[in-house]
């Protein structure tokens, strides 16, 4: 089983509210269709310009404090916005003949201190058995310590990889992979293969610099450290046609972390 | 905790695909708003003209047989159609200041032979604790014996009443309650209170006549027989303004079955 994490910045333009990169998603669906049903897949997508504006406006990450009435409303609105993005993705997959099936992350996960502490995966397992492609998404979630929180698609992908023992976890991003420094900086080099020590070194050097020099990718690398116990992890550019196909054929068009 | 089942024929016109009775739902939300948060609520709604046309077109009830590729696509399309109706209801509730929160039934229930055999309710319990009004809906569902099936809102309401020990379960319908024969027939009389024996008698007489003389209400009465072990059950006309308020104040504007 292969987990594909569709980054929010791949499927949506973060600067334009409620924008959807339909062509990119169509291309991704077409590439997956070449390998389904021989391979089984779970998709997890991010929030892009659907989830983030709501989550920010209502400060969901603060938890259920302050004006809790307004917070509850915002929590629900954020979930509904995510369902709208999810619906657009599901529709594209169905058009391409792929049996994508929406599973609401907030209906099956409980979190505490930003980590999933409970996940109900029985229905997910059954959907896979029956030949479906479950599609989950970064979402609002009930949080034990502060009432409500945001659960990222990266967290979900990591949790599922661990519990369901995914063969590969493929992160589709809007850059070509992991760089030795922020890819927007001059002279940044793509790292084609990363080891455990390599990731630890990257995280240390970015922390000692007081910034996330790799371009907001620190949390992804921390997640990769966990996932690589079970699965090969790929970071590739999801906007480049053919990249996903390459990974599914065993090639590496970005950065790979082989399971250790 | 009170469970309100919004019948598909109350919130939608079954003869007009994708029709939504916004005014009726607004009225229901306003009545609930008079009692929330003193009372806690779970809402379950039916499919109306969103769910049924898809479920019929793809013959979901047959299970995952025949053209299984098409069946899977239809299964997902039916779920997405239900999510659209659910979104319309959630939006109305949020506008009225009620923290309705969508929970995807198919993400938490497994069924077998038309009955729920497994339900993941931990997140539902937490949502109630945090002051939300969870909103579930009749949905597609993974079925152990035949792969896929339809799970009705009535089934969900009954299951939740039993496991969560609801105080009242209120079925909102487009007729005034339970009648002694099909309410469309001349001389049909509304039954204001039903006992266990009364329900059994109604079911027997309708079965001996070879038809459901009470107007398609047989399954609801069978469900009521189970629910009344735990909760008072009301069948009322959801299109009549003030009816829901009456039940929430302890009156009976339709048919009541007191828990035994």
Coordinates of C-alpha atoms in Angstrom, one line a residue:
Chain A
X1 CA 0.0 0.0 0.0
X2 CA 1.2 3.4 -1.0
X3 CA 0.4 6.7 0.7
X4 CA 0.4 9.8 -1.4
X5 CA 0.3 13.2 0.4
X6 CA -0.9 15.9 -1.9
X7 CA 0.5 19.1 -0.5
X8 CA -1.8 22.1 -0.2
X9 CA 0.5 24.2 -2.3
X10 CA 0.3 21.6 -5.2
X11 CA -3.5 21.4 -5.4
X12 CA -4.2 25.0 -4.6
X13 CA -2.7 28.5 -4.8
X14 CA -2.2 29.5 -1.2
X15 CA -2.5 33.2 -2.1
X16 CA -5.9 32.9 -3.8
X17 CA -8.7 31.9 -1.5
X18 CA -10.6 28.8 -2.6
X19 CA -8.4 28.2 -5.7
X20 CA -8.1 24.7 -7.1
X21 CA -5.4 23.5 -9.5
X22 CA -7.6 21.1 -11.4
X23 CA -5.1 20.3 -14.1
X24 CA -2.5 19.3 -11.6
X25 CA -4.9 17.0 -9.8
X26 CA -6.1 15.6 -13.1
X27 CA -2.5 14.8 -14.1
X28 CA -1.8 13.1 -10.7
X29 CA -5.0 11.1 -11.0
X30 CA -4.0 9.9 -14.5
X31 CA -0.6 8.8 -13.2
X32 CA -2.2 6.9 -10.3
X33 CA -4.6 5.3 -12.8
X34 CA -1.7 3.6 -14.5
X35 CA -0.9 1.7 -11.3
X36 CA -4.3 1.1 -9.8
X37 CA -5.6 -1.6 -9.0
X38 CA -2.3 -3.5 -9.1
X39 CA -1.1 -1.1 -6.3
X40 CA -3.4 0.0 -3.5
X41 CA -3.4 3.7 -2.5
X42 CA -4.4 6.0 0.3
X43 CA -4.5 9.7 -0.5
X44 CA -4.1 12.5 2.0
X45 CA -4.3 16.1 1.0
X46 CA -3.5 19.4 2.6
X47 CA -5.7 22.5 3.2
X48 CA -4.3 24.9 0.6
X49 CA -6.3 28.1 0.3
X50 CA -9.5 26.3 1.6
X51 CA -8.4 25.3 5.1
X52 CA -5.8 27.9 6.1
X53 CA -7.8 31.2 5.8
X54 CA -10.5 29.8 8.0
X55 CA -8.1 28.2 10.5
X56 CA -6.3 31.5 10.8
X57 CA -9.4 33.7 11.0
X58 CA -10.8 31.7 13.9
X59 CA -7.4 30.9 15.5
X60 CA -8.4 27.3 15.8
X61 CA -4.9 26.3 16.9
X62 CA -5.4 28.3 20.1
X63 CA -7.9 25.8 21.2
X64 CA -11.4 26.2 22.6
X65 CA -10.7 29.4 24.6
X66 CA -11.8 33.0 24.5
X67 CA -15.0 33.4 22.5
X68 CA -15.8 29.7 22.6
X69 CA -19.2 30.2 20.7
X70 CA -17.4 31.8 17.8
X71 CA -14.6 29.3 18.0
X72 CA -17.0 26.4 17.6
X73 CA -18.6 28.0 14.6
X74 CA -15.2 28.6 13.0
X75 CA -14.1 25.0 13.8
X76 CA -17.1 23.7 11.8
X77 CA -16.7 26.3 9.0
X78 CA -13.1 25.2 8.6
X79 CA -14.1 21.5 8.3
X80 CA -16.8 22.4 5.7
X81 CA -14.2 24.3 3.7
X82 CA -11.9 21.3 3.7
X83 CA -14.8 19.1 2.6
X84 CA -15.3 21.4 -0.4
X85 CA -11.7 21.0 -1.4
X86 CA -12.0 17.3 -0.8
X87 CA -15.1 17.1 -3.0
X88 CA -13.2 18.8 -5.9
X89 CA -10.4 16.2 -5.6
X90 CA -12.8 13.3 -5.3
X91 CA -14.7 14.5 -8.4
X92 CA -11.5 14.6 -10.5
X93 CA -10.6 11.1 -9.4
X94 CA -14.0 9.7 -10.2
X95 CA -13.9 11.3 -13.6
X96 CA -10.7 9.5 -14.2
X97 CA -12.3 6.2 -13.2
X98 CA -10.6 5.9 -9.8
X99 CA -12.8 4.9 -6.9
X100 CA -11.7 7.6 -4.5
X101 CA -13.8 7.6 -1.4
X102 CA -13.8 10.5 1.1
X103 CA -13.1 9.7 4.8
X104 CA -13.4 12.6 7.2
X105 CA -10.3 12.8 9.2
X106 CA -12.1 14.6 12.1
X107 CA -14.5 11.7 12.3
X108 CA -11.8 9.1 13.0
X109 CA -8.9 10.9 14.7
X110 CA -8.4 12.3 18.2
X111 CA -5.3 14.4 18.9
X112 CA -3.4 15.6 21.9
X113 CA -0.5 18.1 21.9
X114 CA -0.6 18.1 18.1
X115 CA -0.2 14.3 17.8
X116 CA -2.7 11.7 16.8
X117 CA -3.3 9.7 20.0
X118 CA -6.3 7.7 18.6
X119 CA -7.3 6.7 15.1
X120 CA -10.2 4.5 14.1
X121 CA -8.8 2.6 11.0
X122 CA -11.1 -0.4 10.7
X123 CA -13.3 1.2 8.0
X124 CA -10.2 2.4 6.2
X125 CA -8.9 -1.2 6.1
X126 CA -12.2 -2.4 4.8
X127 CA -12.3 0.3 2.1
X128 CA -8.8 -0.8 0.9
X129 CA -10.0 -4.5 0.9
X130 CA -13.0 -3.6 -1.2
X131 CA -10.7 -1.9 -3.8
X132 CA -11.4 1.8 -2.9
X133 CA -8.8 4.6 -2.7
X134 CA -9.6 6.3 0.7
X135 CA -9.0 10.0 0.6
X136 CA -8.3 11.8 3.9
X137 CA -7.3 15.4 4.5
X138 CA -5.8 17.8 6.9
X139 CA -8.7 18.8 9.1
X140 CA -10.0 20.3 12.3
X141 CA -9.8 17.8 15.1
X142 CA -11.0 17.3 18.7
X143 CA -8.0 17.8 20.9
X144 CA -8.0 16.3 24.4
X145 CA -5.8 19.0 26.0
X146 CA -7.3 22.1 24.5
X147 CA -10.6 21.1 23.0
X148 CA -10.0 21.8 19.3
X149 CA -7.0 22.0 17.1
X150 CA -5.8 21.5 13.5
X151 CA -4.5 18.1 12.3
X152 CA -2.2 18.4 9.4
X153 CA -2.2 16.1 6.4
X154 CA 1.5 15.3 7.1
X155 CA 0.6 14.0 10.6
X156 CA -2.2 11.8 9.1
X157 CA 0.2 10.4 6.4
X158 CA 2.8 9.6 9.1
X159 CA 0.2 7.9 11.4
X160 CA -1.2 5.8 8.6
X161 CA 2.2 4.8 7.3
X162 CA 3.1 3.5 10.8
X163 CA -0.2 1.7 11.6
X164 CA -0.9 0.3 8.1
X165 CA 2.8 -0.3 7.3
X166 CA 2.8 1.5 4.0
X167 CA 5.4 0.5 1.5
X168 CA 6.0 4.0 0.3
X169 CA 5.0 7.5 1.5
X170 CA 5.2 10.1 -1.3
X171 CA 5.0 13.8 -0.4
X172 CA 4.1 15.9 -3.4
X173 CA 5.3 19.4 -2.9
X174 CA 5.8 22.5 -5.0
X175 CA 9.6 22.2 -4.9
X176 CA 11.8 19.4 -6.3
X177 CA 12.6 17.8 -2.9
X178 CA 14.7 18.5 0.1
X179 CA 17.5 21.1 -0.3
X180 CA 20.6 21.7 1.8
X181 CA 19.2 25.2 2.5
X182 CA 16.1 27.2 1.7
X183 CA 15.6 26.5 -2.0
X184 CA 14.8 30.1 -2.6
X185 CA 18.3 31.0 -1.6
X186 CA 21.1 31.2 -4.1
X187 CA 23.2 28.1 -4.4
X188 CA 20.7 25.7 -2.7
X189 CA 21.3 22.1 -3.8
X190 CA 18.8 19.3 -4.0
X191 CA 19.7 16.4 -1.8
X192 CA 18.8 13.2 -3.7
X193 CA 19.1 10.8 -0.9
X194 CA 18.9 11.4 2.9
X195 CA 19.9 9.1 5.7
X196 CA 18.8 9.3 9.3
X197 CA 22.1 11.1 10.2
X198 CA 21.6 13.5 7.2
X199 CA 18.1 14.5 8.4
X200 CA 19.3 15.0 12.0
X201 CA 22.1 17.1 10.7
X202 CA 19.8 19.2 8.6
X203 CA 17.4 19.7 11.5
X204 CA 20.2 20.7 13.9
X205 CA 21.8 23.2 11.5
X206 CA 18.4 24.8 10.9
X207 CA 17.7 25.0 14.6
X208 CA 21.1 26.4 15.5
X209 CA 20.4 29.1 12.9
X210 CA 17.1 29.9 14.7
X211 CA 15.2 29.5 11.5
X212 CA 13.9 26.7 9.3
X213 CA 16.5 27.1 6.6
X214 CA 15.0 24.4 4.5
X215 CA 11.9 26.4 3.8
X216 CA 9.2 25.3 6.2
X217 CA 10.2 21.7 5.8
X218 CA 11.4 21.0 9.3
X219 CA 8.2 19.3 10.4
X220 CA 8.1 17.2 7.3
X221 CA 11.6 16.0 8.0
X222 CA 10.7 15.2 11.7
X223 CA 7.8 13.2 10.4
X224 CA 10.1 11.4 7.8
X225 CA 12.4 10.4 10.7
X226 CA 9.4 8.5 12.2
X227 CA 8.0 7.1 8.9
X228 CA 11.3 5.8 7.7
X229 CA 11.1 3.1 10.4
X230 CA 8.4 1.5 8.3
X231 CA 8.3 3.0 4.8
X232 CA 10.5 4.5 2.0
X233 CA 9.8 8.2 2.0
X234 CA 9.9 10.4 -1.1
X235 CA 9.7 14.2 -1.4
X236 CA 9.0 15.1 -5.0
X237 CA 7.6 18.0 -7.0
X238 CA 3.9 17.2 -7.6
X239 CA 3.6 19.9 -10.3
X240 CA 6.1 18.2 -12.6
X241 CA 4.3 15.7 -14.9
X242 CA 5.7 12.2 -14.7
X243 CA 7.4 12.6 -11.3
X244 CA 4.8 10.4 -9.5
X245 CA 5.0 7.8 -12.2
X246 CA 8.8 7.7 -11.7
X247 CA 8.5 7.0 -8.0
X248 CA 5.8 4.3 -8.6
X249 CA 8.3 2.7 -11.1
X250 CA 11.0 2.7 -8.5
X251 CA 12.9 5.8 -9.7
X252 CA 13.7 8.9 -7.7
X253 CA 13.0 12.3 -9.2
X254 CA 13.5 14.1 -5.9
X255 CA 14.7 13.2 -2.5
X256 CA 14.4 9.7 -1.2
X257 CA 14.8 8.4 2.4
X258 CA 15.1 4.6 2.3
X259 CA 13.6 2.8 5.3
X260 CA 16.2 1.9 7.8
Chain B
X1 CA -29.1 14.2 25.2
X2 CA -31.8 14.4 22.5
X3 CA -31.6 12.8 19.0
X4 CA -33.5 14.5 16.2
X5 CA -34.0 12.6 13.0
X6 CA -34.7 15.0 10.2
X7 CA -36.6 13.0 7.6
X8 CA -35.5 13.3 4.0
X9 CA -39.0 14.3 3.0
X10 CA -39.0 17.2 5.5
X11 CA -35.7 18.8 4.3
X12 CA -36.0 18.0 0.6
X13 CA -38.7 17.4 -2.0
X14 CA -38.2 13.8 -3.0
X15 CA -39.6 14.4 -6.5
X16 CA -37.2 17.2 -7.3
X17 CA -33.5 16.2 -7.5
X18 CA -31.2 18.1 -5.3
X19 CA -34.0 20.3 -3.8
X20 CA -33.5 21.7 -0.3
X21 CA -36.3 23.1 1.9
X22 CA -34.2 25.8 3.4
X23 CA -37.0 27.5 5.2
X24 CA -38.1 24.4 7.0
X25 CA -34.5 23.7 8.1
X26 CA -34.1 27.3 9.3
X27 CA -37.3 27.0 11.3
X28 CA -36.0 23.8 12.9
X29 CA -32.7 25.4 13.7
X30 CA -34.4 28.3 15.3
X31 CA -36.5 26.0 17.5
X32 CA -33.4 24.1 18.6
X33 CA -31.6 27.3 19.3
X34 CA -34.2 28.0 22.1
X35 CA -33.0 24.9 24.0
X36 CA -29.3 24.7 23.2
X37 CA -27.0 24.6 25.1
X38 CA -29.2 23.7 28.1
X39 CA -30.0 20.6 26.2
X40 CA -27.4 18.7 24.1
X41 CA -28.4 17.4 20.7
X42 CA -27.4 15.0 18.0
X43 CA -28.9 15.5 14.5
X44 CA -29.3 12.8 12.0
X45 CA -30.8 13.5 8.5
X46 CA -32.0 11.4 5.7
X47 CA -31.1 11.5 2.0
X48 CA -34.1 13.1 0.4
X49 CA -33.6 13.9 -3.2
X50 CA -29.8 14.0 -2.8
X51 CA -29.1 10.4 -1.7
X52 CA -31.9 8.4 -3.2
X53 CA -31.4 9.1 -7.0
X54 CA -27.7 8.1 -6.8
X55 CA -28.4 5.1 -4.6
X56 CA -31.0 3.9 -7.1
X57 CA -29.1 4.6 -10.3
X58 CA -26.1 2.6 -9.1
X59 CA -28.2 0.0 -7.2
X60 CA -25.9 0.3 -4.2
X61 CA -28.2 -1.9 -2.1
X62 CA -27.3 -4.9 -4.3
X63 CA -23.8 -4.8 -2.9
X64 CA -20.5 -4.9 -4.7
X65 CA -21.6 -7.2 -7.5
X66 CA -21.9 -7.0 -11.3
X67 CA -19.9 -4.1 -12.7
X68 CA -17.9 -3.5 -9.5
X69 CA -15.9 -0.7 -11.1
X70 CA -19.1 1.3 -11.8
X71 CA -20.5 0.3 -8.4
X72 CA -17.5 1.7 -6.5
X73 CA -17.8 5.0 -8.5
X74 CA -21.5 5.2 -7.7
X75 CA -20.9 4.4 -4.0
X76 CA -18.5 7.4 -3.8
X77 CA -20.8 9.7 -5.8
X78 CA -23.7 8.9 -3.5
X79 CA -21.6 9.8 -0.5
X80 CA -20.5 13.0 -2.1
X81 CA -24.2 13.9 -2.8
X82 CA -25.0 13.3 0.8
X83 CA -22.2 15.5 1.9
X84 CA -23.7 18.3 -0.3
X85 CA -27.0 18.0 1.5
X86 CA -25.2 17.8 4.8
X87 CA -23.3 21.0 4.0
X88 CA -26.5 22.9 3.3
X89 CA -27.9 21.9 6.7
X90 CA -24.7 22.7 8.5
X91 CA -24.6 26.1 6.9
X92 CA -28.1 26.9 8.1
X93 CA -27.3 25.8 11.6
X94 CA -24.1 27.9 11.7
X95 CA -26.0 30.9 10.5
X96 CA -28.4 30.5 13.4
X97 CA -25.5 30.4 15.8
X98 CA -25.6 26.6 16.4
X99 CA -22.3 24.8 16.4
X100 CA -23.4 22.0 14.2
X101 CA -20.5 19.7 13.2
X102 CA -20.5 17.2 10.4
X103 CA -19.6 13.6 11.2
X104 CA -19.4 11.3 8.2
X105 CA -21.5 8.2 9.0
X106 CA -19.6 6.1 6.6
X107 CA -16.3 7.0 8.3
X108 CA -17.5 5.6 11.7
X109 CA -20.0 2.8 11.0
X110 CA -19.7 -0.8 9.6
X111 CA -22.8 -2.7 8.7
X112 CA -23.8 -6.3 8.1
X113 CA -27.2 -7.4 6.8
X114 CA -28.5 -3.9 7.0
X115 CA -27.7 -3.5 10.7
X116 CA -24.9 -1.4 12.3
X117 CA -22.5 -4.0 13.8
X118 CA -19.7 -1.5 14.7
X119 CA -19.7 2.2 15.4
X120 CA -16.8 4.4 16.5
X121 CA -18.5 6.9 18.9
X122 CA -15.5 8.2 20.9
X123 CA -15.2 11.3 18.8
X124 CA -19.0 11.9 18.9
X125 CA -18.8 11.7 22.7
X126 CA -16.0 14.3 22.7
X127 CA -17.8 16.6 20.4
X128 CA -20.9 16.5 22.7
X129 CA -18.6 17.2 25.7
X130 CA -17.1 20.2 23.9
X131 CA -20.5 21.7 23.3
X132 CA -21.0 20.8 19.6
X133 CA -24.1 19.5 17.9
X134 CA -22.9 16.5 15.8
X135 CA -24.7 16.1 12.6
X136 CA -24.8 12.6 11.0
X137 CA -26.7 11.4 7.9
X138 CA -28.0 8.4 6.1
X139 CA -25.1 7.4 4.0
X140 CA -23.3 4.7 1.9
X141 CA -21.5 2.2 4.2
X142 CA -19.1 -0.6 4.0
X143 CA -21.1 -3.9 4.5
X144 CA -19.3 -7.0 5.7
X145 CA -21.5 -9.5 3.9
X146 CA -21.9 -7.7 0.5
X147 CA -19.2 -5.1 0.3
X148 CA -21.3 -2.0 0.2
X149 CA -24.8 -0.9 1.2
X150 CA -26.9 2.0 2.3
X151 CA -27.2 2.9 5.9
X152 CA -30.4 4.8 6.8
X153 CA -30.7 7.7 9.1
X154 CA -33.3 5.8 11.1
X155 CA -30.8 3.1 11.8
X156 CA -28.2 5.6 12.9
X157 CA -30.7 7.3 15.2
X158 CA -31.6 4.0 16.7
X159 CA -28.0 2.9 17.3
X160 CA -27.0 6.2 18.8
X161 CA -30.1 6.2 21.1
X162 CA -29.1 2.8 22.4
X163 CA -25.4 3.3 22.9
X164 CA -25.5 6.9 24.1
X165 CA -28.8 6.5 26.0
X166 CA -30.6 9.4 24.5
X167 CA -33.4 10.9 26.6
X168 CA -35.7 11.5 23.6
X169 CA -35.5 10.5 20.0
X170 CA -37.7 12.7 17.8
X171 CA -38.5 11.7 14.2
X172 CA -39.5 14.7 12.1
X173 CA -41.7 13.5 9.2
X174 CA -43.9 15.0 6.6
X175 CA -47.1 13.6 8.3
X176 CA -48.4 14.3 11.7
X177 CA -47.4 11.0 13.3
X178 CA -48.4 7.4 13.2
X179 CA -51.8 6.6 11.9
X180 CA -54.0 3.5 12.4
X181 CA -53.8 3.0 8.6
X182 CA -52.1 4.8 5.6
X183 CA -52.7 8.5 6.3
X184 CA -53.6 9.0 2.7
X185 CA -56.6 6.7 3.1
X186 CA -60.0 8.1 4.1
X187 CA -60.8 7.8 7.8
X188 CA -57.1 7.3 8.9
X189 CA -56.8 8.4 12.5
X190 CA -53.7 9.7 14.2
X191 CA -52.6 7.6 17.2
X192 CA -51.4 10.0 19.9
X193 CA -49.8 7.3 22.1
X194 CA -48.5 3.9 21.3
X195 CA -47.5 1.1 23.6
X196 CA -45.3 -1.9 22.8
X197 CA -48.5 -4.0 22.2
X198 CA -49.9 -1.3 20.1
X199 CA -46.9 -1.2 17.8
X200 CA -46.8 -5.0 17.6
X201 CA -50.5 -5.0 16.7
X202 CA -50.0 -2.4 13.9
X203 CA -47.0 -4.3 12.5
X204 CA -49.0 -7.6 12.5
X205 CA -52.1 -6.1 10.9
X206 CA -50.0 -4.4 8.2
X207 CA -48.1 -7.7 7.5
X208 CA -51.2 -9.8 7.4
X209 CA -52.6 -7.4 4.8
X210 CA -49.4 -7.9 2.7
X211 CA -48.7 -4.2 2.6
X212 CA -47.4 -1.6 4.8
X213 CA -50.8 0.0 5.6
X214 CA -49.2 2.7 7.7
X215 CA -47.6 4.4 4.7
X216 CA -44.0 3.1 4.6
X217 CA -43.6 3.5 8.3
X218 CA -43.1 -0.2 9.2
X219 CA -39.3 0.0 9.5
X220 CA -39.6 3.1 11.7
X221 CA -42.0 1.3 14.1
X222 CA -39.6 -1.7 14.3
X223 CA -36.8 0.7 15.1
X224 CA -39.1 2.4 17.7
X225 CA -39.6 -1.0 19.4
X226 CA -35.9 -1.2 20.0
X227 CA -35.4 2.5 20.9
X228 CA -38.2 2.6 23.5
X229 CA -36.1 0.4 25.7
X230 CA -33.9 3.4 26.3
X231 CA -35.6 6.6 25.2
X232 CA -39.0 8.2 24.7
X233 CA -39.8 8.2 21.0
X234 CA -41.7 10.9 19.1
X235 CA -43.1 10.9 15.6
X236 CA -44.1 14.5 14.6
X237 CA -44.7 16.6 11.6
X238 CA -41.4 18.5 11.0
X239 CA -43.0 20.9 8.6
X240 CA -45.3 22.3 11.2
X241 CA -43.8 25.3 13.0
X242 CA -43.7 24.9 16.7
X243 CA -44.0 21.1 16.8
X244 CA -40.4 20.5 17.8
X245 CA -40.6 23.2 20.5
X246 CA -43.6 21.4 21.9
X247 CA -41.8 18.1 22.2
X248 CA -38.8 19.8 23.8
X249 CA -41.2 21.4 26.3
X250 CA -42.6 18.0 27.2
X251 CA -45.8 18.2 25.1
X252 CA -46.9 15.8 22.3
X253 CA -48.0 17.2 19.0
X254 CA -47.9 13.8 17.2
X255 CA -47.4 10.2 18.4
X256 CA -45.4 9.4 21.5
X257 CA -44.0 6.0 22.6
X258 CA -43.0 6.3 26.2
X259 CA -39.9 4.2 27.2
X260 CA -40.9 1.0 28.9

